[in-house]
CSV table of C-alpha atoms and ligand atoms in Angstrom, one decimal:
chain,number,residue,atom,x,y,z
A,1,UNK,CA,-53.3,72.1,144.4
A,2,UNK,CA,-49.8,73.0,145.7
A,3,UNK,CA,-49.5,73.3,149.5
A,4,UNK,CA,-47.4,76.4,149.1
A,5,UNK,CA,-46.7,78.3,145.9
A,6,UNK,CA,-45.2,81.6,145.0
A,7,UNK,CA,-45.8,83.2,141.6
A,8,UNK,CA,-43.6,86.0,140.4
A,9,UNK,CA,-42.7,86.9,143.9
A,10,UNK,CA,-40.8,90.2,144.2
A,11,UNK,CA,-39.6,91.7,147.5
A,12,UNK,CA,-37.6,95.0,147.8
A,13,UNK,CA,-36.1,97.0,150.6
A,14,UNK,CA,-36.8,100.5,149.5
A,15,UNK,CA,-35.1,100.7,146.1
A,16,UNK,CA,-33.1,97.5,146.6
A,17,UNK,CA,-34.7,94.5,144.8
A,18,UNK,CA,-33.8,91.4,146.8
A,19,UNK,CA,-36.2,88.9,145.3
A,20,UNK,CA,-36.9,89.3,141.6
A,21,UNK,CA,-39.7,87.1,140.4
A,22,UNK,CA,-39.5,83.8,142.3
A,23,UNK,CA,-41.7,80.9,141.4
A,24,UNK,CA,-41.6,77.9,143.7
A,25,UNK,CA,-43.8,75.2,145.0
A,26,UNK,CA,-43.8,73.0,148.1
A,27,UNK,CA,-46.1,70.0,148.3
A,28,UNK,CA,-47.7,68.8,151.6
A,29,UNK,CA,-45.2,66.5,153.4
A,30,UNK,CA,-42.2,67.6,151.3
A,31,UNK,CA,-38.9,68.7,152.5
A,32,UNK,CA,-37.6,71.4,150.1
A,33,UNK,CA,-34.4,73.4,150.4
A,34,UNK,CA,-33.5,76.8,149.0
A,35,UNK,CA,-29.7,77.1,148.6
A,36,UNK,CA,-27.5,79.9,147.2
A,37,UNK,CA,-24.7,82.2,148.1
A,38,UNK,CA,-24.8,85.1,150.6
A,39,UNK,CA,-27.2,87.8,149.6
A,40,UNK,CA,-29.0,85.7,147.0
A,41,UNK,CA,-32.4,86.6,148.6
A,42,UNK,CA,-33.1,83.4,150.5
A,43,UNK,CA,-33.9,84.9,153.9
A,44,UNK,CA,-36.0,87.6,152.2
A,45,UNK,CA,-38.0,85.0,150.5
A,46,UNK,CA,-38.7,83.2,153.8
A,47,UNK,CA,-39.6,86.4,155.5
A,48,UNK,CA,-42.2,87.2,152.9
A,49,UNK,CA,-43.7,83.7,153.3
A,50,UNK,CA,-44.2,84.1,157.0
A,51,UNK,CA,-45.6,87.6,156.9
A,52,UNK,CA,-42.5,89.5,158.1
A,53,UNK,CA,-42.2,91.3,154.8
A,54,UNK,CA,-44.9,92.2,152.3
A,55,UNK,CA,-44.1,91.4,148.7
A,56,UNK,CA,-44.0,94.2,146.2
A,57,UNK,CA,-45.3,92.0,143.4
A,58,UNK,CA,-46.5,88.5,142.8
A,59,UNK,CA,-48.6,86.0,144.7
A,60,UNK,CA,-48.1,83.7,147.6
A,61,UNK,CA,-50.7,80.9,147.8
A,62,UNK,CA,-51.0,78.6,150.9
A,63,UNK,CA,-53.4,75.8,150.4
A,64,UNK,CA,-54.7,77.6,147.4
A,65,UNK,CA,-55.4,80.9,149.2
A,66,UNK,CA,-53.5,84.1,148.9
A,67,UNK,CA,-51.5,85.0,152.0
A,68,UNK,CA,-49.3,87.7,150.6
A,69,UNK,CA,-48.9,90.6,153.1
A,70,UNK,CA,-50.9,88.8,155.8
A,71,UNK,CA,-49.6,89.4,159.3
A,72,UNK,CA,-47.3,86.8,160.9
A,73,UNK,CA,-49.7,86.2,163.9
A,74,UNK,CA,-52.4,85.2,161.4
A,75,UNK,CA,-50.1,82.9,159.5
A,76,UNK,CA,-48.8,81.2,162.7
A,77,UNK,CA,-52.4,80.5,163.5
A,78,UNK,CA,-52.9,79.0,160.1
A,79,UNK,CA,-49.9,76.7,160.6
A,80,UNK,CA,-46.9,78.6,159.2
A,81,UNK,CA,-43.9,79.0,161.6
A,82,UNK,CA,-40.4,80.4,161.1
A,83,UNK,CA,-37.2,79.5,162.8
A,84,UNK,CA,-35.3,82.7,162.1
A,85,UNK,CA,-31.6,83.0,161.3
A,86,UNK,CA,-29.8,83.8,164.5
A,87,UNK,CA,-32.6,81.9,166.4
A,88,UNK,CA,-34.3,84.8,168.1
A,89,UNK,CA,-34.8,83.1,171.4
A,90,UNK,CA,-35.5,85.0,174.6
A,91,UNK,CA,-32.2,84.8,176.5
A,92,UNK,CA,-33.5,86.0,179.9
A,93,UNK,CA,-36.3,83.5,179.9
A,94,UNK,CA,-36.0,79.8,180.7
A,95,UNK,CA,-36.0,77.0,178.2
A,96,UNK,CA,-39.6,76.1,179.3
A,97,UNK,CA,-40.8,79.7,179.1
A,98,UNK,CA,-39.5,80.0,175.6
A,99,UNK,CA,-41.3,76.8,174.6
A,100,UNK,CA,-44.5,78.1,176.1
A,101,UNK,CA,-44.2,81.3,174.1
A,102,UNK,CA,-44.2,79.1,171.0
A,103,UNK,CA,-47.6,77.9,171.8
A,104,UNK,CA,-49.1,81.3,172.3
A,105,UNK,CA,-51.6,80.9,169.5
A,106,UNK,CA,-53.0,77.7,171.0
A,107,UNK,CA,-55.5,77.3,173.8
A,108,UNK,CA,-55.6,73.5,174.2
A,109,UNK,CA,-53.8,73.1,177.5
A,110,UNK,CA,-53.7,69.3,177.4
A,111,UNK,CA,-52.4,69.3,173.8
A,112,UNK,CA,-49.7,71.9,174.7
A,113,UNK,CA,-48.5,69.8,177.7
A,114,UNK,CA,-48.5,66.7,175.5
A,115,UNK,CA,-46.4,68.5,172.8
A,116,UNK,CA,-44.0,69.8,175.5
A,117,UNK,CA,-43.4,66.2,176.6
A,118,UNK,CA,-42.9,65.1,173.0
A,119,UNK,CA,-40.4,67.9,172.4
A,120,UNK,CA,-38.5,66.9,175.5
A,121,UNK,CA,-38.4,63.4,174.0
A,122,UNK,CA,-37.0,64.8,170.7
A,123,UNK,CA,-34.5,67.1,172.5
A,124,UNK,CA,-33.4,65.4,175.8
A,125,UNK,CA,-30.8,68.2,176.2
A,126,UNK,CA,-33.6,70.7,176.6
A,127,UNK,CA,-35.4,68.5,179.0
A,128,UNK,CA,-32.4,68.5,181.3
A,129,UNK,CA,-32.2,72.3,181.1
A,130,UNK,CA,-35.9,73.2,181.4
A,131,UNK,CA,-35.2,75.9,184.1
A,132,UNK,CA,-31.9,77.2,182.6
A,133,UNK,CA,-31.9,80.7,181.2
A,134,UNK,CA,-32.0,80.3,177.4
A,135,UNK,CA,-29.2,82.8,176.9
A,136,UNK,CA,-26.8,80.5,178.7
A,137,UNK,CA,-27.4,77.5,176.4
A,138,UNK,CA,-24.7,76.5,173.9
A,139,UNK,CA,-25.2,77.4,170.2
A,140,UNK,CA,-26.5,74.0,169.3
A,141,UNK,CA,-28.9,73.9,172.3
A,142,UNK,CA,-30.2,77.4,171.3
A,143,UNK,CA,-30.9,76.2,167.8
A,144,UNK,CA,-32.7,73.2,169.2
A,145,UNK,CA,-34.7,75.5,171.4
A,146,UNK,CA,-35.6,77.7,168.5
A,147,UNK,CA,-36.8,74.7,166.5
A,148,UNK,CA,-38.7,73.4,169.5
A,149,UNK,CA,-40.4,76.7,170.1
A,150,UNK,CA,-41.6,76.8,166.5
A,151,UNK,CA,-42.9,73.3,166.8
A,152,UNK,CA,-44.9,74.3,169.8
A,153,UNK,CA,-47.3,76.2,167.5
A,154,UNK,CA,-48.0,72.9,165.8
A,155,UNK,CA,-46.9,74.1,162.4
A,156,UNK,CA,-47.9,72.4,159.2
A,157,UNK,CA,-45.3,74.4,157.3
A,158,UNK,CA,-42.0,75.0,159.1
A,159,UNK,CA,-39.6,77.5,157.6
A,160,UNK,CA,-36.0,77.1,158.7
A,161,UNK,CA,-33.5,79.8,158.1
A,162,UNK,CA,-29.9,78.6,158.2
A,163,UNK,CA,-30.2,76.1,161.1
A,164,UNK,CA,-26.5,75.1,160.8
A,165,UNK,CA,-25.2,78.6,161.1
A,166,UNK,CA,-22.4,78.9,163.7
A,167,UNK,CA,-22.5,75.3,164.8
A,168,UNK,CA,-19.7,72.8,165.1
A,169,UNK,CA,-19.9,69.9,162.6
A,170,UNK,CA,-21.2,67.4,165.2
A,171,UNK,CA,-24.0,69.7,166.2
A,172,UNK,CA,-24.8,70.4,162.5
A,173,UNK,CA,-25.3,66.7,162.0
A,174,UNK,CA,-27.6,66.6,165.0
A,175,UNK,CA,-29.7,69.4,163.8
A,176,UNK,CA,-30.1,67.8,160.4
A,177,UNK,CA,-31.1,64.5,162.0
A,178,UNK,CA,-33.7,66.4,163.9
A,179,UNK,CA,-34.9,68.1,160.7
A,180,UNK,CA,-35.3,64.7,159.1
A,181,UNK,CA,-37.3,63.4,162.0
A,182,UNK,CA,-39.6,66.4,161.9
A,183,UNK,CA,-40.2,65.8,158.2
A,184,UNK,CA,-41.0,62.1,158.9
A,185,UNK,CA,-43.6,63.2,161.4
A,186,UNK,CA,-45.4,64.9,158.5
A,187,UNK,CA,-44.5,68.5,158.9
A,188,UNK,CA,-43.8,70.2,155.6
A,189,UNK,CA,-40.5,72.0,155.6
A,190,UNK,CA,-38.8,74.7,153.6
A,191,UNK,CA,-35.2,74.9,154.5
A,192,UNK,CA,-32.8,77.8,153.7
A,193,UNK,CA,-29.2,76.7,154.0
A,194,UNK,CA,-25.6,77.8,153.2
A,195,UNK,CA,-24.5,74.2,153.7
A,196,UNK,CA,-25.8,73.1,150.3
A,197,UNK,CA,-24.5,69.5,150.6
A,198,UNK,CA,-26.3,68.7,153.8
A,199,UNK,CA,-29.4,70.5,152.8
A,200,UNK,CA,-29.6,68.6,149.5
A,201,UNK,CA,-28.8,65.3,151.2
A,202,UNK,CA,-31.8,65.7,153.6
A,203,UNK,CA,-34.3,67.2,151.1
A,204,UNK,CA,-36.6,65.8,148.5
A,205,UNK,CA,-36.2,68.8,146.1
A,206,UNK,CA,-34.2,71.9,146.0
A,207,UNK,CA,-34.1,75.3,144.5
A,208,UNK,CA,-30.9,77.2,143.8
A,209,UNK,CA,-31.1,81.0,144.1
A,210,UNK,CA,-28.8,83.6,142.7
A,211,UNK,CA,-29.2,87.4,142.7
A,212,UNK,CA,-32.9,87.2,143.6
A,213,UNK,CA,-33.8,84.6,141.1
A,214,UNK,CA,-34.2,80.8,140.9
A,215,UNK,CA,-31.6,79.6,138.5
A,216,UNK,CA,-32.0,75.8,139.0
A,217,UNK,CA,-34.6,73.5,140.5
A,218,UNK,CA,-35.1,69.8,140.7
A,219,UNK,CA,-35.0,66.6,142.8
A,220,UNK,CA,-32.3,67.0,145.4
A,221,UNK,CA,-30.4,64.0,144.2
A,222,UNK,CA,-30.2,65.5,140.7
A,223,UNK,CA,-28.9,68.8,142.0
A,224,UNK,CA,-26.3,67.0,144.1
A,225,UNK,CA,-25.0,65.5,140.8
A,226,UNK,CA,-25.3,68.6,138.8
A,227,UNK,CA,-21.8,69.9,137.8
A,228,UNK,CA,-22.8,73.5,138.1
A,229,UNK,CA,-24.1,73.0,141.6
A,230,UNK,CA,-21.0,71.0,142.5
A,231,UNK,CA,-18.7,73.7,141.3
A,232,UNK,CA,-20.5,76.7,142.8
A,233,UNK,CA,-21.9,75.3,146.0
A,234,UNK,CA,-20.4,71.9,146.9
A,235,UNK,CA,-16.7,72.9,146.8
A,236,UNK,CA,-15.9,71.4,143.4
B,301,ATP,P1,-27.5,85.1,153.6
B,301,ATP,O1,-27.2,83.7,153.3
B,301,ATP,O2,-26.2,85.9,153.6
B,301,ATP,O3,-28.4,85.3,154.7
B,301,ATP,P2,-29.7,85.5,151.7
B,301,ATP,O4,-29.7,84.8,150.5
B,301,ATP,O5,-30.5,85.1,152.8
B,301,ATP,O6,-28.2,85.7,152.3
B,301,ATP,P3,-31.0,88.0,152.0
B,301,ATP,O7,-30.7,88.2,153.4
B,301,ATP,O8,-32.4,87.7,151.6
B,301,ATP,O9,-30.0,87.0,151.3
B,301,ATP,O10,-30.6,89.4,151.3
B,301,ATP,C1,-30.8,89.6,149.9
B,301,ATP,C2,-30.4,91.0,149.5
B,301,ATP,O11,-31.2,92.0,150.2
B,301,ATP,C3,-29.0,91.3,149.9
B,301,ATP,O12,-28.4,92.1,148.9
B,301,ATP,C4,-29.1,92.2,151.2
B,301,ATP,O13,-28.0,93.1,151.4
B,301,ATP,C5,-30.4,92.9,151.0
B,301,ATP,N1,-31.1,93.2,152.3
B,301,ATP,C6,-31.4,92.3,153.2
B,301,ATP,N2,-32.0,92.9,154.2
B,301,ATP,C7,-32.1,94.2,153.9
B,301,ATP,C8,-32.6,95.4,154.6
B,301,ATP,N3,-33.2,95.3,155.8
B,301,ATP,N4,-32.4,96.6,154.0
B,301,ATP,C9,-31.8,96.6,152.8
B,301,ATP,N5,-31.3,95.6,152.1
B,301,ATP,C10,-31.4,94.4,152.7
């Protein structure tokens, strides 16, 4: 059984068809990326997977069960968490308050405290800034906080939308290192990225999306070596 699978997934905004029949799979423990140009439908695909958008057609199976159209709060409880594009942190709240919000579906106080400590180990910068207002963090720190907040729900499937967006190259490297570590801890990841090179370098497998459809799929290493991918997404 596939951990996550979409079959013929279609998502539209009114009359605008953004996702036009996407089939993809993610196995438990895999790190899979979805790459493609602006407007290809990557974000829309992720939003349908985490319950922010209901598909018009097709099926989404998570651990073999249909989740299409189920509300986000239910999916978070079942282990699916999204780190949205633009991060969506609460700027007026402190770092620690933001992290606590990430754990809102949980009731295991001791586990939450333990995870908070683990997160501070993973992101020492956040640890130093526990009581700082999140809106005053740098871009990279905000991205770390957004990832940390999603991890506080103890996801089994983490959906990351453009984690490198707007970050300086050094910070992008840092974020990708973190993504690798999260994957090594056993969290399954589906990563949407504009930075195709870094995404493919960190992933096991990749999908290339164009105009709402998957046009290429395969092991990340093969995609990195694919002339079509190189020309269109890796700058020649
Ligand atoms: P990017 O990398 O620029 O974020 P993307 O691959 O994530 O691109 P989507 O954001 O999924 O692409 O957008 C797919 C298509 O759907 C685009 O043509 C976009 O203009 C359209 N779209 C996205 N959101 C809406 C919306 N709320 N209403 C109408 N059309 C939308």
